[in-house]
mmCIF file of C-alpha atoms and ligand atoms in Angstrom:
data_model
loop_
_atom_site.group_PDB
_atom_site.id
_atom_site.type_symbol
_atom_site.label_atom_id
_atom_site.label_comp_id
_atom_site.label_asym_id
_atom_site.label_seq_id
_atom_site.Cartn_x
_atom_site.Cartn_y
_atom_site.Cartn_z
ATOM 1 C CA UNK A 1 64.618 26.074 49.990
ATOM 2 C CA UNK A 2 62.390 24.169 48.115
ATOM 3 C CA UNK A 3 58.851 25.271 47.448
ATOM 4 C CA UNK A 4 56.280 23.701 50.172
ATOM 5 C CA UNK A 5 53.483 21.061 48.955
ATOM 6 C CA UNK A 6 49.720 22.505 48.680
ATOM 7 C CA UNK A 7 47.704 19.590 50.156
ATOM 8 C CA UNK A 8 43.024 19.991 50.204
ATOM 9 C CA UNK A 9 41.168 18.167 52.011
ATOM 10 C CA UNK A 10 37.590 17.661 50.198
ATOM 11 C CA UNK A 11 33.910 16.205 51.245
ATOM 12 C CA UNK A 12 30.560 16.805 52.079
ATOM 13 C CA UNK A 13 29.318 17.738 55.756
ATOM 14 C CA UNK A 14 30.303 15.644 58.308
ATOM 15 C CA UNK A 15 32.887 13.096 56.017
ATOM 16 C CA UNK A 16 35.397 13.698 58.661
ATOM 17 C CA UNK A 17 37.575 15.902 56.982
ATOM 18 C CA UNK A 18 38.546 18.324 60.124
ATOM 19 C CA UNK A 19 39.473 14.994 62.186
ATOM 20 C CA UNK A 20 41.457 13.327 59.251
ATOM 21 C CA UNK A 21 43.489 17.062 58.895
ATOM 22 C CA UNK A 22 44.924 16.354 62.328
ATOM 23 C CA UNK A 23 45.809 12.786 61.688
ATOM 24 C CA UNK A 24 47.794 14.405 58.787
ATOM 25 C CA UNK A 25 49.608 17.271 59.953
ATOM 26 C CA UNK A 26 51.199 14.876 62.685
ATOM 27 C CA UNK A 27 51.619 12.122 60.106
ATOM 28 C CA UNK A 28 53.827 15.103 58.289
ATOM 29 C CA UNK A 29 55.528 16.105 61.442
ATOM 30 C CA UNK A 30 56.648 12.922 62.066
ATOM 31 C CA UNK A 31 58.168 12.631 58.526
ATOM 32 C CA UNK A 32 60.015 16.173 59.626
ATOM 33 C CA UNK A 33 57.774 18.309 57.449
ATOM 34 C CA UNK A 34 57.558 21.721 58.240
ATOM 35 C CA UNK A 35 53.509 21.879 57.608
ATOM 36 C CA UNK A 36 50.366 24.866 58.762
ATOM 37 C CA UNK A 37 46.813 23.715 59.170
ATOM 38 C CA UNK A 38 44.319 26.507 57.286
ATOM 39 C CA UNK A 39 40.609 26.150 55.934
ATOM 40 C CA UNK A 40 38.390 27.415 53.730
ATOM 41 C CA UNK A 41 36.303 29.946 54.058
ATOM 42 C CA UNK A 42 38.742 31.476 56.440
ATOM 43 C CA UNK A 43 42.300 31.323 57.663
ATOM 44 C CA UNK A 44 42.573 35.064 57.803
ATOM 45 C CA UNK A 45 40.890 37.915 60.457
ATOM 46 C CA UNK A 46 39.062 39.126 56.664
ATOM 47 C CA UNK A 47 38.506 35.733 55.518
ATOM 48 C CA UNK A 48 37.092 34.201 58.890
ATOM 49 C CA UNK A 49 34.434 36.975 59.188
ATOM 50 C CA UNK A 50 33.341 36.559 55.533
ATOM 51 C CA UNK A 51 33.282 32.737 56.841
ATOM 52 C CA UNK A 52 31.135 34.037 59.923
ATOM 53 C CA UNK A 53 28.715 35.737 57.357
ATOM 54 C CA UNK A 54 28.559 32.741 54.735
ATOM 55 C CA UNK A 55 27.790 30.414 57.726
ATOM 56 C CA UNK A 56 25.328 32.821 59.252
ATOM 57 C CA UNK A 57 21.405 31.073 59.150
ATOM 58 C CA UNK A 58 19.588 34.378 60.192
ATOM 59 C CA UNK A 59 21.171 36.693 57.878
ATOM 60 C CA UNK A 60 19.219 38.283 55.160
ATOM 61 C CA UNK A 61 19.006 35.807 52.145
ATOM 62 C CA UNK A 62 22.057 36.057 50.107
ATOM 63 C CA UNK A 63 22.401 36.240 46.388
ATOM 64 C CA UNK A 64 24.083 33.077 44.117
ATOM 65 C CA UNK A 65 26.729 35.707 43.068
ATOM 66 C CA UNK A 66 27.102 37.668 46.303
ATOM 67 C CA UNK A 67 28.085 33.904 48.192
ATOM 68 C CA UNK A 68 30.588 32.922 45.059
ATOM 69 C CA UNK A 69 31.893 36.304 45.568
ATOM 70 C CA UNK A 70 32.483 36.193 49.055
ATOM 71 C CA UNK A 71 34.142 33.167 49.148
ATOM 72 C CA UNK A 72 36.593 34.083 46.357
ATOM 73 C CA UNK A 73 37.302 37.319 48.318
ATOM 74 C CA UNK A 74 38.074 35.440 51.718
ATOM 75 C CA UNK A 75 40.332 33.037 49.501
ATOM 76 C CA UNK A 76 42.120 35.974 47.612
ATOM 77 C CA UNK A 77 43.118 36.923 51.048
ATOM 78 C CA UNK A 78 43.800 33.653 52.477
ATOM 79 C CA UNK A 79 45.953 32.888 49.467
ATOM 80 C CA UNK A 80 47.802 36.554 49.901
ATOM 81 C CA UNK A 81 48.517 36.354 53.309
ATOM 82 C CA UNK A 82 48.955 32.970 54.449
ATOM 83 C CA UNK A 83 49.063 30.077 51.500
ATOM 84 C CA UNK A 84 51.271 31.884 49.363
ATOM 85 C CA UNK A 85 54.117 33.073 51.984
ATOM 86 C CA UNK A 86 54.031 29.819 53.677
ATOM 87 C CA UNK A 87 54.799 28.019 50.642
ATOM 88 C CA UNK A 88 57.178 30.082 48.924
ATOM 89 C CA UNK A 89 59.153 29.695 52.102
ATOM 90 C CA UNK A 90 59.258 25.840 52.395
ATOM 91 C CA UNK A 91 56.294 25.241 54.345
ATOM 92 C CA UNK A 92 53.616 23.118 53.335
ATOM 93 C CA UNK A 93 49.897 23.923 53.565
ATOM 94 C CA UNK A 94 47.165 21.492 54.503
ATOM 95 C CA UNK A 95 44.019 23.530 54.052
ATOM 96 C CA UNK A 96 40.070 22.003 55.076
ATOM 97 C CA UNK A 97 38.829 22.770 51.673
ATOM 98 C CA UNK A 98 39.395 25.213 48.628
ATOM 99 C CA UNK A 99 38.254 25.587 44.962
ATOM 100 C CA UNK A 100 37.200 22.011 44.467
ATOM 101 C CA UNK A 101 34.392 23.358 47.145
ATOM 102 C CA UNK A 102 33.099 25.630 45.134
ATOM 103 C CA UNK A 103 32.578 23.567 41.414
ATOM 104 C CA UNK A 104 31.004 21.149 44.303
ATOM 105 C CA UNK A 105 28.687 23.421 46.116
ATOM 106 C CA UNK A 106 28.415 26.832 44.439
ATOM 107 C CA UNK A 107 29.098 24.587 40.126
ATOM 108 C CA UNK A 108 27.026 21.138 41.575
ATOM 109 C CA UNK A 109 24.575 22.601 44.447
ATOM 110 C CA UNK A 110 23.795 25.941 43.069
ATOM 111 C CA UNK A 111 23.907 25.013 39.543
ATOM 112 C CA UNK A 112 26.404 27.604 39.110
ATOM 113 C CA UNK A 113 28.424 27.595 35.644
ATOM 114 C CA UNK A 114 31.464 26.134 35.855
ATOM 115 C CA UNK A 115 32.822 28.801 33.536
ATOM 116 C CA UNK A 116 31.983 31.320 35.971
ATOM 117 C CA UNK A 117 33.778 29.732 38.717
ATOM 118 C CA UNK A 118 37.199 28.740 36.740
ATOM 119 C CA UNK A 119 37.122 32.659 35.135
ATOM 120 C CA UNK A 120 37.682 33.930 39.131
ATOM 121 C CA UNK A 121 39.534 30.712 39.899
ATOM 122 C CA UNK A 122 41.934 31.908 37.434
ATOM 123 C CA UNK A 123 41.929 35.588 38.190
ATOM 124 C CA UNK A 124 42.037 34.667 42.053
ATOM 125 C CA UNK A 125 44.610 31.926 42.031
ATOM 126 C CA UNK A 126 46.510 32.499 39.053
ATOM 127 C CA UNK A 127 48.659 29.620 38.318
ATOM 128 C CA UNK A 128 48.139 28.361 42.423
ATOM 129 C CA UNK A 129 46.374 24.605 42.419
ATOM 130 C CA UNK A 130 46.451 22.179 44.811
ATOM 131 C CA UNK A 131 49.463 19.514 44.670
ATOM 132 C CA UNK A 132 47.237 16.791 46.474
ATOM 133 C CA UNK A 133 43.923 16.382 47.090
ATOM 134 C CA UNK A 134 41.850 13.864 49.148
ATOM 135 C CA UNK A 135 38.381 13.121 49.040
ATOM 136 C CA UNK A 136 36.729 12.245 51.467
ATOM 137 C CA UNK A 137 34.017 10.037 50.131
ATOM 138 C CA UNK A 138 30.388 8.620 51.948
ATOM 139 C CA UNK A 139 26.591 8.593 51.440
ATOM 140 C CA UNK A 140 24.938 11.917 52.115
ATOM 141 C CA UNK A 141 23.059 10.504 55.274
ATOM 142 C CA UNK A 142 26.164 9.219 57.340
ATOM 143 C CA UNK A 143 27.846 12.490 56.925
ATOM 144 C CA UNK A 144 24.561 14.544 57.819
ATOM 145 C CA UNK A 145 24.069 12.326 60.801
ATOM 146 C CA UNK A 146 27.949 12.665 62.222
ATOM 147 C CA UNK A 147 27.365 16.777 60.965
ATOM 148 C CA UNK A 148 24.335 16.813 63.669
ATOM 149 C CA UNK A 149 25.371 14.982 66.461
ATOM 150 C CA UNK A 150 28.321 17.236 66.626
ATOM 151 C CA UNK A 151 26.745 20.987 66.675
ATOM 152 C CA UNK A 152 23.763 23.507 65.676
ATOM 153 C CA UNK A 153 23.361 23.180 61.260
ATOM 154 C CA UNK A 154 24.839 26.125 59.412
ATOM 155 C CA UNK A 155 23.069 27.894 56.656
ATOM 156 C CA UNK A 156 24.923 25.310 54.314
ATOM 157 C CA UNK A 157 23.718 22.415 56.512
ATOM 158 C CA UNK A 158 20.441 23.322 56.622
ATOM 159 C CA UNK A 159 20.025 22.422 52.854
ATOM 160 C CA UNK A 160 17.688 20.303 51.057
ATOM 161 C CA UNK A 161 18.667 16.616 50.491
ATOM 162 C CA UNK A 162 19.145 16.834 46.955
ATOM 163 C CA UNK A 163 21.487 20.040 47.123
ATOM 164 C CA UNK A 164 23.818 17.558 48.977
ATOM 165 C CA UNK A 165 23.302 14.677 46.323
ATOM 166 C CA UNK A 166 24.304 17.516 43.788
ATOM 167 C CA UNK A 167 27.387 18.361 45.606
ATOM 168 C CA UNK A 168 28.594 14.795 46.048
ATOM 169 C CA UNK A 169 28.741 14.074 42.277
ATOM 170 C CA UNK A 170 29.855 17.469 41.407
ATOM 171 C CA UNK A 171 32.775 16.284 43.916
ATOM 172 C CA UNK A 172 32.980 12.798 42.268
ATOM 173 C CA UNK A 173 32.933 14.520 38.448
ATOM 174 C CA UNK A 174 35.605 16.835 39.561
ATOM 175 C CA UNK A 175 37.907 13.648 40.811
ATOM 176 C CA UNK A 176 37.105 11.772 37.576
ATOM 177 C CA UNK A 177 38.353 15.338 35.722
ATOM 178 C CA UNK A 178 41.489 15.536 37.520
ATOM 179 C CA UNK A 179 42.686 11.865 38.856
ATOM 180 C CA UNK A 180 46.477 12.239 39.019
ATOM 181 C CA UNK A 181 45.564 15.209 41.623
ATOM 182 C CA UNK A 182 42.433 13.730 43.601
ATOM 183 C CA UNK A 183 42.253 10.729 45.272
ATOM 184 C CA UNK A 184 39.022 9.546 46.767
ATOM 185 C CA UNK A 185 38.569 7.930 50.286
ATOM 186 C CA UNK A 186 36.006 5.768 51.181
ATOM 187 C CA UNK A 187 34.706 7.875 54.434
ATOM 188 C CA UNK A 188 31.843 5.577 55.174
ATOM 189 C CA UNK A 189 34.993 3.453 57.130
ATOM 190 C CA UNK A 190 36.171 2.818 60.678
ATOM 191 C CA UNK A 191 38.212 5.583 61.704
ATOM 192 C CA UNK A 192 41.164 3.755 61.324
ATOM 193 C CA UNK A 193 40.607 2.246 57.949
ATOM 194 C CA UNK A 194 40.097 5.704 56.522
ATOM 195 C CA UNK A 195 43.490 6.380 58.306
ATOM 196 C CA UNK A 196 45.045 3.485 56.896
ATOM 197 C CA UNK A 197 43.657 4.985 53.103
ATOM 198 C CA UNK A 198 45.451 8.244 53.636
ATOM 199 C CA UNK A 199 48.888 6.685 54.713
ATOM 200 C CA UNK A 200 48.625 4.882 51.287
ATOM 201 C CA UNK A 201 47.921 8.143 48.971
ATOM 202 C CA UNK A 202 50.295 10.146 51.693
ATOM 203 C CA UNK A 203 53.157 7.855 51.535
ATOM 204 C CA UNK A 204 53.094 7.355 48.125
ATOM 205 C CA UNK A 205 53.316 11.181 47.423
ATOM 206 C CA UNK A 206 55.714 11.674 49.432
ATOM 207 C CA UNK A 207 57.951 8.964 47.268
HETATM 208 N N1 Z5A B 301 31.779 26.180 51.195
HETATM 209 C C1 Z5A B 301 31.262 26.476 49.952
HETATM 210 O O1 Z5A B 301 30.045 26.463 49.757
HETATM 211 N N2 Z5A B 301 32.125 26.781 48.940
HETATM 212 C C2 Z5A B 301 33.467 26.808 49.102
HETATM 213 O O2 Z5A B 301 34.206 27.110 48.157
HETATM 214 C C3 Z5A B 301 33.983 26.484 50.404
HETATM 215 C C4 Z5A B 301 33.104 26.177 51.412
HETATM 216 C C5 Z5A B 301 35.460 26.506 50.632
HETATM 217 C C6 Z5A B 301 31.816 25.398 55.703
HETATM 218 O O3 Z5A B 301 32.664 24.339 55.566
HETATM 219 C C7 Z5A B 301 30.845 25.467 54.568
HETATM 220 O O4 Z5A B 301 31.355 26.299 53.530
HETATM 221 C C8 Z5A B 301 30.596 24.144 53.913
HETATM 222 C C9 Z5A B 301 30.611 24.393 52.422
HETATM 223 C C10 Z5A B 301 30.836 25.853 52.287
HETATM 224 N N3 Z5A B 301 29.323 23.640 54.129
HETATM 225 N N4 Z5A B 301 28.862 23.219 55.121
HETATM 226 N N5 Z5A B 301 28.352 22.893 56.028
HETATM 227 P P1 Z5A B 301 33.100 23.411 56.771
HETATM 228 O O5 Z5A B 301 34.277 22.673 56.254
HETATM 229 O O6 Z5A B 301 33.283 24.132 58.030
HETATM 230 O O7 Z5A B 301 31.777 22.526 56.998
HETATM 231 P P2 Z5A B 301 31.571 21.018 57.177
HETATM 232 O O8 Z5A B 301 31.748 20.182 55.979
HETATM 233 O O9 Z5A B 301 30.236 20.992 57.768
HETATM 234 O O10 Z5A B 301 32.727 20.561 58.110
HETATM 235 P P3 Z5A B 301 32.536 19.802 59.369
HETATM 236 O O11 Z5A B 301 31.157 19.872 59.873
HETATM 237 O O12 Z5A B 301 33.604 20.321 60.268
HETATM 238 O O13 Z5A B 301 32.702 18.293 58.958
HETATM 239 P P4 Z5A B 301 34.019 17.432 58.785
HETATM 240 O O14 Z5A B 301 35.199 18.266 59.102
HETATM 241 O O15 Z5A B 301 34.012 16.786 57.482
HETATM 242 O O16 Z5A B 301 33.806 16.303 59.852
HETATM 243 P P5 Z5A B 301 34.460 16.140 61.330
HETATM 244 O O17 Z5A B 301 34.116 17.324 62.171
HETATM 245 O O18 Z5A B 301 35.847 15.712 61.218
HETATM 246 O O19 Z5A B 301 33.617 14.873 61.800
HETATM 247 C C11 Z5A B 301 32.241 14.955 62.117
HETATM 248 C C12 Z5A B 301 31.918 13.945 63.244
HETATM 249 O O20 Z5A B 301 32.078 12.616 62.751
HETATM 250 C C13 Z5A B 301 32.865 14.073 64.456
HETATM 251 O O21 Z5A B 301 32.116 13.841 65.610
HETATM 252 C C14 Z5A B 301 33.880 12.929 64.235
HETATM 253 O O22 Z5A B 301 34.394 12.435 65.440
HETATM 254 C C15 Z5A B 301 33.020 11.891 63.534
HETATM 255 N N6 Z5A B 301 33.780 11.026 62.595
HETATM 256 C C16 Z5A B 301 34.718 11.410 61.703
HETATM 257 N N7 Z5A B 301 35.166 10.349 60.988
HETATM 258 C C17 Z5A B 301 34.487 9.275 61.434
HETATM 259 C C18 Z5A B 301 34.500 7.870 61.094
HETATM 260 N N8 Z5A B 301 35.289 7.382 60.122
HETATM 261 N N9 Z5A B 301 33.655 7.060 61.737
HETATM 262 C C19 Z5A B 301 32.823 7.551 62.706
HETATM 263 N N10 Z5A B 301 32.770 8.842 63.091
HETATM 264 C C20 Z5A B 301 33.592 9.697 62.464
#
């Protein structure tokens, strides 16, 4: 059985990423490919209640370190329990976010060093990194506006302007860094052109 494909989906608030993963998994399907649907922070009991207390507005202020922490402990169990089995047994994993999240919000928004976060990357993940990742790409203010109209703002939503400025070109840098893995989508499109995008960078990874 031949290992499964690891396949991020990456963006700021509101890009569309959670609607595009569904267009994906049954784009898979249809190609007969055995696929789960995770995200990050969560996709375990552990991992989804650190997500709960990341996400949480009226909890006590938390610390730089404590938040980079936390989200490398809900992703050591996340990649324990359900990326790493489902892989190694054929499945591929298409996961709302991972580590490119982090050099973009903890490396770009916090001003965290980059050093810092590839040190636990590596510790955490090991030699794990995503085969595929897509980008989903648009100005700060569209995905803000889609992020309200849908629900209550999270403790990450309810950041300043320029913290989401930061974490769009910490996202872009990161594609530049690594352009045979990321592949950036214009998000600021129809529906159904940004569709059309991802057939083109799915299809051709799947040749
Ligand atoms: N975080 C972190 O700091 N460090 C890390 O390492 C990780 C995460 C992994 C939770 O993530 C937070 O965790 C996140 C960063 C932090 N910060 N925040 N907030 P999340 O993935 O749950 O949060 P999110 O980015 O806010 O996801 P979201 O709100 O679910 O947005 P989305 O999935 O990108 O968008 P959507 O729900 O698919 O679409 C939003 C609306 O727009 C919806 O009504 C759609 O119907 C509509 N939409 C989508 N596409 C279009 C187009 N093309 N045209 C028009 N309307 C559209």
């Amino acid at each position: 059985m031949p290992r499964g494909k690891f396949i991020t989906l990456e963006g700021g608030e509101g890009v569309g990423k959670t609607t595009n993963l569904v267009f994906i998994e049954n784009y898979l399907k249809l190609h007969c490919i055995p696929v789960i649907v995770t995200r990050e922070p969560g996709g375990t009991l552990l991992a989804e209640k650190l997500r709960q207390l990341l996400l949480d507005k009226e909890s006590e202020a938390i610390s730089e370190h404590a938040e980079l922490l936390l989200i490398f402990a809900a992703r050591a169990q996340h990649i324990q329990h359900v990326i790493e089995p489902a892989l190694a047994s054929g499945t591929w994993v298409l996961c709302d976010r991972f580590t490119d999240a982090t050099f973009a919000y903890q490396g770009g928004g916090r001003n965290m060093k980059n050093s810092t976060i590839k040190w636990l990357e590596n510790l955490v993940q090991g030699s794990l990194r995503p085969d595929l990742t897509l980008l989903l790409d648009a100005p700060i203010e569209i995905g803000l506006e889609r992020a309200k109209s849908r629900s209550n703002l999270d403790r990450f939503e309810s950041e300043k302007i320029q913290f989401f400025e930061q974490v769009r070109r910490a996202y872009l840098l990161q594609a530049e860094l690594n352009p045979n893995r990321i592949k950036v989508i214009k998000a600021n499109q129809s529906l159904i052109d940004v569709e059309n995008e991802i057939i083109n960078v799915i299809g051709n990874f799947l040749r």
